[in-house]
mmCIF file of C-alpha atoms in Angstrom:
data_model
loop_
_atom_site.group_PDB
_atom_site.id
_atom_site.type_symbol
_atom_site.label_atom_id
_atom_site.label_comp_id
_atom_site.label_asym_id
_atom_site.label_seq_id
_atom_site.Cartn_x
_atom_site.Cartn_y
_atom_site.Cartn_z
ATOM 1 C CA MET A 1 -6.367 47.489 15.492
ATOM 2 C CA SER A 2 -6.999 43.674 16.296
ATOM 3 C CA ASN A 3 -5.807 43.387 19.634
ATOM 4 C CA ARG A 4 -3.878 40.169 18.701
ATOM 5 C CA ARG A 5 -1.494 42.208 16.849
ATOM 6 C CA LYS A 6 -1.250 45.076 19.406
ATOM 7 C CA TYR A 7 -0.151 42.075 22.053
ATOM 8 C CA ALA A 8 2.192 41.614 20.058
ATOM 9 C CA ILE A 9 3.780 44.594 19.252
ATOM 10 C CA ILE A 10 3.929 44.596 23.334
ATOM 11 C CA ALA A 11 5.391 42.052 23.486
ATOM 12 C CA VAL A 12 8.438 42.420 20.907
ATOM 13 C CA LEU A 13 8.593 45.946 22.745
ATOM 14 C CA GLY A 14 8.955 44.320 26.873
ATOM 15 C CA ILE A 15 11.216 42.344 25.154
ATOM 16 C CA ILE A 16 13.736 45.052 23.308
ATOM 17 C CA GLY A 17 13.501 47.321 26.749
ATOM 18 C CA PHE A 18 14.365 43.935 29.169
ATOM 19 C CA TRP A 19 17.462 43.321 26.722
ATOM 20 C CA VAL A 20 18.019 47.020 26.809
ATOM 21 C CA LEU A 21 18.120 46.991 30.915
ATOM 22 C CA THR A 22 20.491 43.913 31.209
ATOM 23 C CA ARG A 23 22.575 45.313 29.485
ATOM 24 C CA ALA A 24 22.747 48.589 31.072
ATOM 25 C CA LEU A 25 22.616 46.667 34.416
ATOM 26 C CA ASN A 26 26.092 45.117 33.310
ATOM 27 C CA ALA A 27 27.607 47.694 32.331
ATOM 28 C CA LEU A 28 27.051 49.840 35.841
ATOM 29 C CA ALA A 29 28.430 46.035 37.284
ATOM 30 C CA LYS A 30 30.820 45.983 35.677
ATOM 31 C CA SER A 31 33.093 48.783 36.498
ATOM 32 C CA PRO A 32 36.210 49.898 34.428
ATOM 33 C CA GLY A 33 38.314 48.805 37.443
ATOM 34 C CA SER A 34 36.939 45.579 36.646
ATOM 35 C CA THR A 35 37.887 44.662 33.613
ATOM 36 C CA SER A 36 41.171 46.244 33.996
ATOM 37 C CA TYR A 37 41.732 44.034 37.172
ATOM 38 C CA ALA A 38 40.584 40.652 35.126
ATOM 39 C CA TYR A 39 43.573 42.010 32.044
ATOM 40 C CA ASN A 40 46.507 42.868 34.158
ATOM 41 C CA CYS A 41 45.759 41.217 38.304
ATOM 42 C CA ALA A 42 43.729 37.709 37.839
ATOM 43 C CA LYS A 43 46.040 36.091 36.315
ATOM 44 C CA CYS A 44 48.035 35.883 39.400
ATOM 45 C CA HIS A 45 45.908 37.447 42.621
ATOM 46 C CA GLY A 46 42.954 35.583 41.441
ATOM 47 C CA LYS A 47 39.913 36.666 40.376
ATOM 48 C CA ASN A 48 38.490 36.575 43.283
ATOM 49 C CA GLY A 49 42.020 37.861 45.160
ATOM 50 C CA GLU A 50 42.449 34.181 46.222
ATOM 51 C CA GLY A 51 46.468 34.249 45.391
ATOM 52 C CA LEU A 52 48.305 30.833 44.831
ATOM 53 C CA GLY A 53 49.677 29.413 48.768
ATOM 54 C CA GLN A 54 52.474 31.837 49.769
ATOM 55 C CA LEU A 55 54.046 32.332 46.190
ATOM 56 C CA LEU A 56 51.549 35.112 45.253
ATOM 57 C CA PRO A 57 49.616 36.599 48.019
ATOM 58 C CA PRO A 58 45.889 36.822 47.700
ATOM 59 C CA LEU A 59 43.894 40.328 47.953
ATOM 60 C CA ALA A 60 41.074 38.612 49.634
ATOM 61 C CA ASN A 61 40.816 39.368 53.214
ATOM 62 C CA THR A 62 43.536 40.424 54.195
ATOM 63 C CA ASP A 63 45.379 42.400 57.542
ATOM 64 C CA TRP A 64 47.941 43.854 54.707
ATOM 65 C CA LEU A 65 45.764 45.484 52.409
ATOM 66 C CA GLN A 66 42.983 46.974 54.728
ATOM 67 C CA GLU A 67 46.066 49.115 56.468
ATOM 68 C CA ASN A 68 47.492 49.356 53.173
ATOM 69 C CA MET A 69 45.783 51.505 49.960
ATOM 70 C CA ASN A 70 47.724 53.012 49.763
ATOM 71 C CA GLN A 71 50.382 51.787 48.966
ATOM 72 C CA VAL A 72 48.583 50.364 46.249
ATOM 73 C CA PRO A 73 48.104 52.746 43.190
ATOM 74 C CA CYS A 74 52.619 52.349 43.419
ATOM 75 C CA ILE A 75 52.947 49.442 43.774
ATOM 76 C CA ILE A 76 50.653 48.917 39.966
ATOM 77 C CA ARG A 77 53.251 50.902 38.924
ATOM 78 C CA ASN A 78 56.686 50.143 40.219
ATOM 79 C CA GLY A 79 55.963 46.307 41.705
ATOM 80 C CA VAL A 80 57.269 45.523 45.105
ATOM 81 C CA LYS A 81 60.676 43.845 46.317
ATOM 82 C CA ASP A 82 60.432 44.304 49.480
ATOM 83 C CA SER A 83 59.234 40.653 51.544
ATOM 84 C CA LEU A 84 55.693 41.820 52.923
ATOM 85 C CA LEU A 85 53.925 39.897 55.473
ATOM 86 C CA ILE A 86 50.004 38.508 55.014
ATOM 87 C CA ASN A 87 48.016 36.806 57.059
ATOM 88 C CA SER A 88 50.710 36.291 59.674
ATOM 89 C CA LEU A 89 52.781 34.435 56.520
ATOM 90 C CA TRP A 90 55.756 35.963 54.485
ATOM 91 C CA TYR A 91 55.583 36.833 51.049
ATOM 92 C CA HIS A 92 59.344 36.962 49.580
ATOM 93 C CA GLU A 93 58.363 37.050 45.579
ATOM 94 C CA GLU A 94 59.651 40.266 43.792
ATOM 95 C CA MET A 95 56.633 41.017 41.466
ATOM 96 C CA LEU A 96 56.973 42.886 38.689
ATOM 97 C CA GLY A 97 55.017 47.109 38.311
ATOM 98 C CA LEU A 98 52.959 47.544 35.457
ATOM 99 C CA GLU A 99 54.878 49.820 33.473
ATOM 100 C CA ASN A 100 52.064 50.509 30.865
ATOM 101 C CA LEU A 101 49.211 51.345 32.451
ATOM 102 C CA ASN A 102 48.086 55.054 32.759
ATOM 103 C CA ASP A 103 47.631 57.636 35.651
ATOM 104 C CA ILE A 104 43.766 56.882 35.062
ATOM 105 C CA GLN A 105 44.336 52.705 34.907
ATOM 106 C CA VAL A 106 45.454 52.542 38.049
ATOM 107 C CA ALA A 107 43.457 54.994 39.393
ATOM 108 C CA ASN A 108 40.283 52.074 38.563
ATOM 109 C CA ILE A 109 42.279 49.598 39.617
ATOM 110 C CA THR A 110 43.228 50.959 43.038
ATOM 111 C CA ASN A 111 39.744 51.837 43.470
ATOM 112 C CA TYR A 112 38.446 48.481 42.188
ATOM 113 C CA VAL A 113 40.992 46.593 44.571
ATOM 114 C CA SER A 114 39.081 49.163 47.515
ATOM 115 C CA LYS A 115 36.038 48.548 46.880
ATOM 116 C CA ARG A 116 36.306 44.430 46.324
ATOM 117 C CA PHE A 117 38.853 43.288 49.344
ATOM 118 C CA THR A 118 39.168 45.970 51.882
ATOM 119 C CA GLU A 119 35.992 46.461 54.059
ATOM 120 C CA GLU A 120 36.473 50.507 53.636
ATOM 121 C CA GLN A 121 36.737 50.941 50.315
ATOM 122 C CA LYS A 122 37.849 53.857 50.276
ATOM 123 C CA TYR A 123 37.274 55.892 47.088
ATOM 124 C CA PHE A 124 40.705 57.556 45.857
ATOM 125 C CA SER A 125 40.381 60.787 43.362
ATOM 126 C CA GLN A 126 42.547 61.125 40.187
ATOM 127 C CA ASP A 127 43.962 64.109 42.024
ATOM 128 C CA GLU A 128 45.035 62.148 45.235
ATOM 129 C CA ILE A 129 46.238 58.822 42.475
ATOM 130 C CA GLU A 130 48.625 61.102 41.355
ATOM 131 C CA SER A 131 49.761 63.055 43.706
ATOM 132 C CA ILE A 132 50.484 59.484 45.479
ATOM 133 C CA LEU A 133 51.895 58.441 42.305
ATOM 134 C CA GLN A 134 54.465 61.751 41.776
ATOM 135 C CA LYS A 135 56.036 60.135 45.657
ATOM 136 C CA CYS A 136 56.327 56.497 45.010
ATOM 137 C CA LYS A 137 59.940 55.496 46.450
ATOM 138 C CA MET B 1 9.307 2.175 4.683
ATOM 139 C CA LEU B 2 12.721 0.935 2.938
ATOM 140 C CA ARG B 3 13.031 4.739 2.347
ATOM 141 C CA SER B 4 13.995 5.843 5.728
ATOM 142 C CA LEU B 5 15.320 2.576 7.407
ATOM 143 C CA LEU B 6 18.196 3.283 5.005
ATOM 144 C CA PHE B 7 17.802 6.843 5.822
ATOM 145 C CA VAL B 8 18.027 5.647 9.662
ATOM 146 C CA SER B 9 21.558 3.035 9.203
ATOM 147 C CA ILE B 10 23.117 5.506 6.973
ATOM 148 C CA ILE B 11 23.263 8.166 9.855
ATOM 149 C CA SER B 12 24.378 5.271 12.434
ATOM 150 C CA LEU B 13 26.910 4.011 10.422
ATOM 151 C CA LEU B 14 27.839 7.868 10.046
ATOM 152 C CA ILE B 15 27.871 7.780 13.783
ATOM 153 C CA ALA B 16 29.110 4.979 15.073
ATOM 154 C CA CYS B 17 32.811 5.049 12.449
ATOM 155 C CA LYS B 18 33.437 8.832 14.138
ATOM 156 C CA PRO B 19 37.120 8.458 14.097
ATOM 157 C CA GLU B 20 38.517 9.229 17.026
ATOM 158 C CA ARG B 21 40.895 12.141 18.587
ATOM 159 C CA LYS B 22 44.160 11.256 18.914
ATOM 160 C CA LEU B 23 47.218 13.925 19.293
ATOM 161 C CA PRO B 24 49.851 15.009 16.933
ATOM 162 C CA VAL B 25 53.008 13.004 17.566
ATOM 163 C CA TYR B 26 55.315 15.753 17.356
ATOM 164 C CA GLY B 27 59.078 15.244 16.376
ATOM 165 C CA MET B 28 58.694 12.871 13.276
ATOM 166 C CA GLU B 29 60.685 13.005 10.031
ATOM 167 C CA PHE B 30 60.812 11.049 7.232
ATOM 168 C CA VAL B 31 64.315 10.056 6.752
ATOM 169 C CA LYS B 32 65.274 9.171 2.750
ATOM 170 C CA THR B 33 66.579 5.136 2.819
ATOM 171 C CA GLU B 34 67.517 2.737 -0.569
ATOM 172 C CA ALA B 35 64.057 1.385 -0.553
ATOM 173 C CA GLY B 36 61.546 4.572 0.131
ATOM 174 C CA TYR B 37 61.428 6.464 3.243
ATOM 175 C CA ASP B 38 61.454 6.023 6.966
ATOM 176 C CA THR B 39 60.242 7.833 9.697
ATOM 177 C CA ILE B 40 61.754 8.857 12.748
ATOM 178 C CA ILE B 41 60.113 9.269 16.112
ATOM 179 C CA ASN B 42 62.091 11.841 18.108
ATOM 180 C CA LYS B 43 61.753 10.374 21.179
ATOM 181 C CA VAL B 44 62.892 12.756 24.844
ATOM 182 C CA ALA B 45 66.570 12.197 24.783
ATOM 183 C CA PRO B 46 68.621 11.495 28.177
ATOM 184 C CA PHE B 47 68.716 13.357 30.884
ATOM 185 C CA GLU B 48 69.891 13.608 34.265
ATOM 186 C CA PHE B 49 69.066 15.841 37.006
ATOM 187 C CA VAL B 50 68.119 16.130 41.208
ATOM 188 C CA ASP B 51 64.798 16.782 42.008
ATOM 189 C CA GLN B 52 63.369 18.618 45.283
ATOM 190 C CA LYS B 53 64.029 15.970 47.386
ATOM 191 C CA GLY B 54 67.887 15.186 46.496
ATOM 192 C CA GLU B 55 66.447 12.267 44.106
ATOM 193 C CA VAL B 56 67.548 12.230 40.832
ATOM 194 C CA VAL B 57 65.220 12.488 37.848
ATOM 195 C CA ASN B 58 66.402 10.823 34.175
ATOM 196 C CA ASN B 59 64.229 8.866 31.493
ATOM 197 C CA ALA B 60 63.165 5.718 33.601
ATOM 198 C CA THR B 61 61.608 7.402 36.220
ATOM 199 C CA PHE B 62 58.716 8.591 33.452
ATOM 200 C CA GLN B 63 59.044 5.310 31.782
ATOM 201 C CA ASP B 64 55.278 4.433 31.922
ATOM 202 C CA LYS B 65 54.166 7.415 33.535
ATOM 203 C CA VAL B 66 52.853 11.092 31.021
ATOM 204 C CA PHE B 67 54.573 13.633 32.183
ATOM 205 C CA ILE B 68 53.967 17.764 31.605
ATOM 206 C CA THR B 69 57.428 19.338 32.013
ATOM 207 C CA ASP B 70 58.471 23.286 31.613
ATOM 208 C CA PHE B 71 61.193 25.920 32.217
ATOM 209 C CA PHE B 72 61.531 28.752 34.653
ATOM 210 C CA PHE B 73 63.392 29.611 37.558
ATOM 211 C CA THR B 74 62.130 30.292 41.212
ATOM 212 C CA SER B 75 63.137 34.015 41.219
ATOM 213 C CA CYS B 76 61.449 34.818 38.362
ATOM 214 C CA PRO B 77 58.861 37.503 38.584
ATOM 215 C CA SER B 78 57.795 37.474 35.591
ATOM 216 C CA ILE B 79 56.235 34.696 33.104
ATOM 217 C CA CYS B 80 56.626 32.306 35.945
ATOM 218 C CA PRO B 81 54.471 32.799 38.600
ATOM 219 C CA VAL B 82 50.899 32.459 36.097
ATOM 220 C CA MET B 83 53.153 29.284 35.140
ATOM 221 C CA THR B 84 52.853 27.468 38.720
ATOM 222 C CA LYS B 85 49.857 28.046 38.625
ATOM 223 C CA GLN B 86 47.826 27.176 36.183
ATOM 224 C CA MET B 87 50.059 23.800 36.116
ATOM 225 C CA LEU B 88 48.956 23.984 39.655
ATOM 226 C CA ARG B 89 45.536 23.503 37.487
ATOM 227 C CA VAL B 90 46.869 20.698 35.586
ATOM 228 C CA HIS B 91 48.844 19.146 38.976
ATOM 229 C CA ASP B 92 45.344 19.656 40.390
ATOM 230 C CA ALA B 93 42.614 18.419 37.909
ATOM 231 C CA TYR B 94 44.801 15.171 37.572
ATOM 232 C CA LEU B 95 45.572 14.505 41.373
ATOM 233 C CA ASP B 96 44.283 11.103 41.209
ATOM 234 C CA ASN B 97 46.086 9.815 38.379
ATOM 235 C CA PRO B 98 49.483 8.908 39.540
ATOM 236 C CA THR B 99 50.348 8.677 35.316
ATOM 237 C CA VAL B 100 49.958 12.039 35.455
ATOM 238 C CA THR B 101 53.668 13.266 36.381
ATOM 239 C CA PHE B 102 55.972 16.781 36.405
ATOM 240 C CA LEU B 103 59.008 17.958 35.254
ATOM 241 C CA SER B 104 60.269 21.677 36.544
ATOM 242 C CA HIS B 105 63.692 22.654 35.056
ATOM 243 C CA SER B 106 65.043 25.463 37.148
ATOM 244 C CA ILE B 107 67.053 27.301 33.710
ATOM 245 C CA ASP B 108 69.041 29.075 37.027
ATOM 246 C CA PRO B 109 70.924 26.216 38.389
ATOM 247 C CA ASP B 110 73.187 28.334 40.353
ATOM 248 C CA ARG B 111 70.441 30.172 42.542
ATOM 249 C CA ASP B 112 67.803 27.234 42.412
ATOM 250 C CA SER B 113 69.955 24.951 44.733
ATOM 251 C CA ILE B 114 68.009 21.622 46.164
ATOM 252 C CA GLN B 115 66.594 23.437 49.335
ATOM 253 C CA LYS B 116 65.660 26.226 47.011
ATOM 254 C CA LEU B 117 63.213 24.516 45.057
ATOM 255 C CA ASP B 118 62.236 22.306 47.731
ATOM 256 C CA ALA B 119 60.701 25.470 49.204
ATOM 257 C CA TYR B 120 58.735 26.726 46.641
ATOM 258 C CA SER B 121 56.822 23.556 46.224
ATOM 259 C CA GLY B 122 56.478 23.987 49.856
ATOM 260 C CA LYS B 123 54.560 27.788 48.727
ATOM 261 C CA ILE B 124 52.403 26.130 46.374
ATOM 262 C CA ASN B 125 51.236 22.981 49.048
ATOM 263 C CA ILE B 126 52.758 19.976 46.918
ATOM 264 C CA ASN B 127 56.449 19.039 48.920
ATOM 265 C CA THR B 128 54.195 15.671 49.656
ATOM 266 C CA ASN B 129 53.973 14.419 46.333
ATOM 267 C CA ASP B 130 56.676 12.811 44.877
ATOM 268 C CA ARG B 131 54.672 13.745 41.484
ATOM 269 C CA TRP B 132 55.873 17.234 40.084
ATOM 270 C CA HIS B 133 59.442 17.382 39.879
ATOM 271 C CA PHE B 134 61.626 20.828 40.697
ATOM 272 C CA VAL B 135 65.047 20.129 39.355
ATOM 273 C CA THR B 136 68.052 21.410 38.913
ATOM 274 C CA GLY B 137 71.776 20.493 37.276
ATOM 275 C CA GLU B 138 74.516 21.890 34.996
ATOM 276 C CA LYS B 139 73.289 24.704 33.451
ATOM 277 C CA GLU B 140 74.383 23.528 30.075
ATOM 278 C CA ALA B 141 72.482 20.498 30.224
ATOM 279 C CA ILE B 142 69.854 21.823 31.218
ATOM 280 C CA PHE B 143 69.487 24.588 28.532
ATOM 281 C CA ASP B 144 70.211 21.902 26.115
ATOM 282 C CA MET B 145 67.199 20.220 26.587
ATOM 283 C CA ALA B 146 65.594 23.561 27.234
ATOM 284 C CA GLU B 147 66.494 23.783 23.538
ATOM 285 C CA HIS B 148 66.087 19.778 22.623
ATOM 286 C CA TYR B 149 62.277 20.201 23.222
ATOM 287 C CA MET B 150 62.686 23.207 21.782
ATOM 288 C CA ILE B 151 62.197 25.991 23.916
ATOM 289 C CA VAL B 152 63.727 29.732 24.294
ATOM 290 C CA ALA B 153 65.868 29.451 27.827
ATOM 291 C CA PHE B 154 69.120 31.878 27.594
ATOM 292 C CA ALA B 155 70.441 34.164 30.292
ATOM 293 C CA ASP B 156 70.227 37.962 29.547
ATOM 294 C CA GLU B 157 70.766 40.827 31.984
ATOM 295 C CA ASP B 158 68.710 42.960 31.122
ATOM 296 C CA VAL B 159 65.390 41.567 31.234
ATOM 297 C CA PRO B 160 63.819 41.058 34.857
ATOM 298 C CA GLY B 161 65.321 38.309 36.644
ATOM 299 C CA GLY B 162 68.176 37.664 34.581
ATOM 300 C CA PHE B 163 66.615 35.350 31.964
ATOM 301 C CA GLU B 164 64.881 34.699 29.169
ATOM 302 C CA HIS B 165 62.846 32.462 28.604
ATOM 303 C CA SER B 166 59.358 30.832 26.827
ATOM 304 C CA GLY B 167 56.924 29.417 28.726
ATOM 305 C CA TYR B 168 55.159 26.312 26.932
ATOM 306 C CA PHE B 169 54.082 23.837 28.220
ATOM 307 C CA ILE B 170 55.054 20.620 26.942
ATOM 308 C CA LEU B 171 52.958 17.226 26.901
ATOM 309 C CA VAL B 172 55.429 13.747 26.502
ATOM 310 C CA ASP B 173 53.430 10.555 26.418
ATOM 311 C CA LYS B 174 54.801 6.813 28.373
ATOM 312 C CA ASP B 175 56.333 5.904 25.017
ATOM 313 C CA GLN B 176 58.700 9.571 25.722
ATOM 314 C CA GLN B 177 57.065 11.648 22.735
ATOM 315 C CA ILE B 178 56.199 14.668 22.467
ATOM 316 C CA ARG B 179 52.412 14.789 21.885
ATOM 317 C CA GLY B 180 51.753 18.807 22.469
ATOM 318 C CA TYR B 181 53.014 22.099 23.314
ATOM 319 C CA TYR B 182 50.950 24.460 25.203
ATOM 320 C CA ASP B 183 51.185 28.543 26.537
ATOM 321 C CA GLY B 184 52.049 28.293 29.693
ATOM 322 C CA THR B 185 50.739 31.666 30.974
ATOM 323 C CA SER B 186 47.384 31.081 28.687
ATOM 324 C CA GLU B 187 44.746 29.694 30.351
ATOM 325 C CA ASN B 188 43.137 28.833 27.549
ATOM 326 C CA GLU B 189 45.856 26.463 26.229
ATOM 327 C CA VAL B 190 45.526 24.679 29.453
ATOM 328 C CA THR B 191 42.101 24.490 29.275
ATOM 329 C CA THR B 192 42.530 22.655 25.866
ATOM 330 C CA LEU B 193 46.277 20.572 26.890
ATOM 331 C CA ILE B 194 43.878 19.150 30.620
ATOM 332 C CA GLU B 195 41.165 18.084 27.429
ATOM 333 C CA ASP B 196 44.222 16.278 25.060
ATOM 334 C CA LEU B 197 45.080 14.851 28.621
ATOM 335 C CA ALA B 198 42.532 12.587 28.752
ATOM 336 C CA VAL B 199 42.405 11.916 24.901
ATOM 337 C CA LEU B 200 46.119 10.795 25.896
ATOM 338 C CA LEU B 201 45.187 8.358 29.079
ATOM 339 C CA ASN B 202 42.827 7.088 26.559
ATOM 340 C CA GLU B 203 45.354 5.749 23.950
#
């Protein structure tokens, strides 16, 4: 085999390998929660959890979320009717629950929000999520 | 030499003669008359409401202005937050252009008082400008306007919030003709609206 052909094969394999690597890294970086969040939550809470003024609460850098992650699964499922004090601002608007999401989707979004927007980054197991959901008011 | 010159001139003519994109005009009717056919353009009907500052808002408010209009209500938990967020995008994209104005009708005028609308505009931090009018008024009149714009809006007890309505943004030009409908819950369609506004302003 000539040298030129050898180099050509190495180059092609290298390009394929690089492409596979980028796809794999991409898949790892995007947890299933990130897609669920983008599809179900980002329209109101923003792609980066920034919210909107005093109408739609932020998720990023809030005191409320750090202390109340345990309430998140029930909020995703049933929504919120109470007023919430977040970063010293009152949010009175109602949020509708996403009843069409199943327990696994609720878990994925909860863990995504926990990882992305809280310092503690607590991980909720599927069992934990289900026991929280059973006790929602 | 001559052939390439011909080629270049044909290509440049084609490029130069590219037709300018124009937005469609909605509400055109073709009416048969004795002489032939007449085109009638249905403009926005006369309306009069009150906005969040207590000022009267009617067709004259929008003279020489283009406006984007929608139907919502402040206690709407479903599509309205998204619509408000998207409308704000359009608002911010044209912050420096006073010709671009906004008209949001409340379909729940019983509960959406002037004060409530003012508080709502405060929540999204635009209560200092006079380009976005949140209006309330006679319920019948508002529902009539919705029907006129061909927007679905009606009371429904079974729906969260109590009202069923569609989330379209309607683009109206300086002659009060309707030039576009865009789904206010869709980020992509609102991006198209922002681009179409540029085309409209250049007309």
